[in-house]
């Protein structure tokens, strides 16, 4: 995997390793160059964000402006917003996959 992609808060990632492998989540904060904190608002709430090694994540091109704005304004983001962002990304992605983009 190409680690040149700069990870940033609000970015959607696909989890590659661990119990949640295959799931999508949103980066809620960056620990350092090797670790980020992710949450999906459902199984993994914002207050219980999971610390993940960036090598175990596949960054997606999508960065949620709603999450970025919320984090900048209040330093946190609601679980419902995380759920919404993840579910919208997954449904958009499956539509794109069906079209063959």
XYZ file of N, CA and C in Angstrom:
303
model
N 0.836 -1.189 0.000
C 0.000 0.000 0.000
C 0.875 1.246 0.000
N 0.403 2.263 -0.658
C 1.166 3.497 -0.778
C 0.936 4.388 0.443
N 1.957 4.553 1.247
C 1.811 5.372 2.460
C 2.065 6.853 2.189
N 2.254 7.222 0.920
C 2.486 8.624 0.596
C 1.200 9.437 0.743
N 0.069 8.745 0.734
C -1.200 9.445 0.907
C -1.227 9.999 2.328
N -1.376 11.308 2.427
C -1.433 11.909 3.753
C -2.810 11.677 4.346
N -2.832 11.037 5.501
C -4.097 10.827 6.185
C -4.475 12.107 6.906
N -5.760 12.382 6.959
C -6.201 13.569 7.684
C -7.561 13.337 8.325
N -7.850 14.092 9.394
C -9.144 13.934 10.058
C -10.276 14.165 9.061
N -11.329 13.348 9.193
C -12.462 13.455 8.281
C -12.350 12.514 7.096
N -11.173 11.910 6.933
C -10.973 11.004 5.799
C -11.554 9.630 6.100
N -12.172 9.048 5.090
C -12.722 7.706 5.244
C -11.622 6.696 4.942
N -11.567 5.649 5.759
C -10.580 4.584 5.561
C -11.292 3.239 5.591
N -10.713 2.288 4.886
C -11.199 0.914 4.955
C -10.269 0.183 5.911
N -10.842 -0.542 6.867
C -10.050 -1.273 7.853
C -9.619 -2.598 7.230
N -8.320 -2.858 7.233
C -7.789 -4.056 6.596
C -7.479 -5.168 7.584
N -7.166 -4.815 8.827
C -6.755 -5.813 9.821
C -7.577 -5.666 11.088
N -7.759 -6.775 11.787
C -8.440 -6.726 13.074
C -9.885 -7.171 12.968
N -10.580 -7.053 14.079
C -11.958 -7.518 14.177
C -12.875 -6.810 13.183
N -12.575 -5.545 12.891
C -13.436 -4.750 12.012
C -12.984 -4.767 10.558
N -12.129 -5.715 10.186
C -11.613 -5.770 8.813
C -12.756 -5.767 7.814
N -12.597 -4.960 6.757
C -13.623 -4.861 5.731
C -14.623 -3.741 5.982
N -14.621 -3.192 7.192
C -15.528 -2.093 7.526
C -14.889 -0.758 7.134
N -15.738 0.256 7.051
C -15.251 1.614 6.803
C -15.409 2.425 8.079
N -14.505 3.372 8.270
C -14.583 4.262 9.424
C -14.010 5.616 9.013
N -14.100 6.570 9.921
C -13.627 7.927 9.657
C -12.489 8.240 10.623
N -11.445 8.864 10.112
C -10.351 9.299 10.988
C -10.851 10.496 11.791
N -10.796 10.378 13.126
C -11.238 11.499 13.968
C -10.057 12.283 14.534
N -8.877 11.667 14.586
C -7.680 12.421 14.952
C -6.437 11.634 14.559
N -5.330 12.361 14.491
C -4.054 11.766 14.105
C -3.174 11.720 15.347
N -2.689 10.530 15.686
C -1.810 10.379 16.848
C -0.388 10.822 16.478
N 0.167 10.175 15.464
C 1.503 10.510 14.960
C 1.608 9.926 13.558
N 2.801 9.753 13.039
C 2.922 9.283 11.662
C 2.501 7.826 11.498
N 2.398 7.078 12.610
C 2.063 5.657 12.515
C 0.661 5.310 12.981
N 0.063 6.145 13.800
C -1.238 5.797 14.372
C -2.266 6.910 14.186
N -3.519 6.489 13.961
C -4.639 7.418 13.893
C -5.758 6.861 14.770
N -6.712 7.714 15.102
C -7.892 7.298 15.862
C -9.066 7.298 14.897
N -9.790 6.174 14.869
C -10.921 6.070 13.949
C -12.206 5.753 14.715
N -13.328 6.151 14.117
C -14.645 5.852 14.682
C -15.626 5.754 13.528
N -16.702 4.978 13.732
C -17.732 4.899 12.696
C -19.095 5.368 13.209
N -19.169 5.726 14.488
C -20.416 6.231 15.057
C -21.398 5.131 15.418
N -21.080 3.887 15.048
C -21.995 2.776 15.296
C -21.370 1.841 16.325
N -20.573 0.887 15.870
C -19.909 -0.022 16.815
C -18.773 0.691 17.541
N -18.191 1.675 16.881
C -17.051 2.398 17.444
C -17.437 3.864 17.555
N -17.871 4.266 18.754
C -18.338 5.633 18.969
C -17.160 6.613 19.019
N -17.499 7.907 18.837
C -16.464 8.945 18.861
C -15.693 8.923 20.174
N -16.414 8.782 21.303
C -15.752 8.803 22.620
C -14.947 7.537 22.881
N -15.175 6.498 22.080
C -14.421 5.263 22.230
C -13.656 4.958 20.961
N -13.119 6.012 20.357
C -12.413 5.852 19.083
C -11.294 4.821 19.218
N -11.013 4.132 18.139
C -10.012 3.060 18.134
C -8.704 3.579 17.570
N -7.631 3.287 18.273
C -6.306 3.650 17.784
C -5.870 2.564 16.809
N -5.555 2.958 15.569
C -5.178 1.982 14.546
C -3.846 2.357 13.915
N -3.059 1.324 13.619
C -1.828 1.498 12.869
C -2.217 1.856 11.430
N -1.599 2.889 10.866
C -1.980 3.318 9.516
C -1.722 2.216 8.484
N -0.811 1.298 8.791
C -0.538 0.203 7.856
C -1.720 -0.753 7.754
N -2.627 -0.709 8.740
C -3.783 -1.597 8.745
C -5.012 -0.935 8.142
N -4.818 0.229 7.535
C -5.926 0.972 6.955
C -5.659 1.243 5.482
N -6.726 1.267 4.720
C -6.621 1.645 3.306
C -7.343 2.979 3.150
N -6.571 4.064 2.973
C -7.214 5.383 2.867
C -8.071 5.452 1.607
N -9.244 6.037 1.729
C -10.114 6.265 0.581
C -9.933 7.717 0.148
N -10.286 7.998 -1.077
C -10.089 9.354 -1.613
C -11.049 10.361 -0.977
N -12.106 9.862 -0.337
C -13.147 10.755 0.182
C -12.783 11.338 1.553
N -12.896 12.655 1.649
C -12.726 13.332 2.941
C -14.029 14.065 3.228
N -14.627 13.802 4.380
C -15.924 14.376 4.707
C -15.781 15.789 5.246
N -16.296 16.749 4.489
C -16.220 18.140 4.940
C -17.060 18.345 6.203
N -18.166 17.578 6.341
C -19.000 17.715 7.545
C -18.205 17.366 8.798
N -17.451 16.271 8.727
C -16.657 15.844 9.884
C -15.538 16.848 10.149
N -14.856 17.287 9.098
C -13.760 18.253 9.247
C -14.275 19.532 9.912
N -15.399 20.049 9.415
C -15.963 21.291 9.975
C -16.339 21.109 11.434
N -16.972 19.981 11.738
C -17.403 19.715 13.108
C -16.205 19.628 14.051
N -15.154 18.938 13.609
C -13.951 18.817 14.445
C -13.293 20.176 14.656
N -13.288 21.012 13.619
C -12.669 22.336 13.744
C -13.481 23.237 14.671
N -14.809 23.147 14.558
C -15.655 24.027 15.358
C -15.688 23.636 16.827
N -15.871 22.330 17.105
C -16.099 21.925 18.486
C -15.078 20.919 19.007
N -14.193 20.438 18.135
C -13.207 19.460 18.568
C -13.781 18.056 18.677
N -15.041 17.886 18.260
C -15.646 16.556 18.291
C -16.675 16.459 17.174
N -17.202 15.273 17.000
C -18.208 15.059 15.958
C -19.221 14.066 16.518
N -20.490 14.250 16.155
C -21.523 13.374 16.712
C -21.445 11.993 16.051
N -21.881 10.997 16.810
C -21.898 9.635 16.278
C -22.864 9.515 15.106
N -23.972 10.255 15.162
C -24.927 10.178 14.056
C -24.309 10.739 12.778
N -23.495 11.786 12.911
C -22.836 12.342 11.730
C -21.835 11.335 11.169
N -21.098 10.654 12.047
C -20.154 9.630 11.584
C -20.887 8.503 10.861
N -22.001 8.044 11.448
C -22.787 6.976 10.809
C -23.266 7.419 9.436
N -23.761 8.664 9.373
C -24.291 9.194 8.121
C -23.203 9.245 7.048
N -22.040 9.770 7.410
C -20.939 9.919 6.457
C -20.479 8.552 5.943
N -20.324 7.592 6.859
C -19.871 6.256 6.458
C -20.917 5.582 5.572
N -22.187 5.650 5.980
C -23.214 4.946 5.201
C -23.386 5.593 3.833
N -23.285 6.918 3.750
C -23.398 7.583 2.450
C -22.221 7.197 1.556
N -21.025 7.149 2.135
C -19.852 6.753 1.347
C -20.017 5.330 0.809
N -20.448 4.414 1.670
C -20.605 3.014 1.263
C -21.656 2.897 0.161
N -22.779 3.614 0.294
C -23.811 3.502 -0.735
C -23.346 4.151 -2.041
N -22.636 5.280 -1.962
C -22.095 5.898 -3.182
C -21.089 4.978 -3.841
N -20.271 4.330 -3.017
C -19.241 3.438 -3.544
C -19.884 2.233 -4.232
N -20.934 1.673 -3.622
C -21.548 0.496 -4.239
C -22.245 0.890 -5.539
N -22.793 2.116 -5.609
C -23.397 2.569 -6.869
C -22.311 2.704 -7.931
N -21.176 3.269 -7.553
C -20.075 3.439 -8.501
C -19.551 2.088 -8.967
N -19.477 1.118 -8.034
C -19.011 -0.220 -8.395
C -19.968 -0.875 -9.387
N -21.262 -0.640 -9.213
C -22.244 -1.245 -10.118
C -22.146 -0.629 -11.511
N -21.862 0.680 -11.561
C -21.715 1.336 -12.849
C -20.434 0.884 -13.546
N -19.479 0.455 -12.773
C -18.199 0.032 -13.350
C -17.213 1.174 -13.473
N -17.359 2.187 -12.632
C -16.417 3.314 -12.646
C -15.043 2.883 -12.186
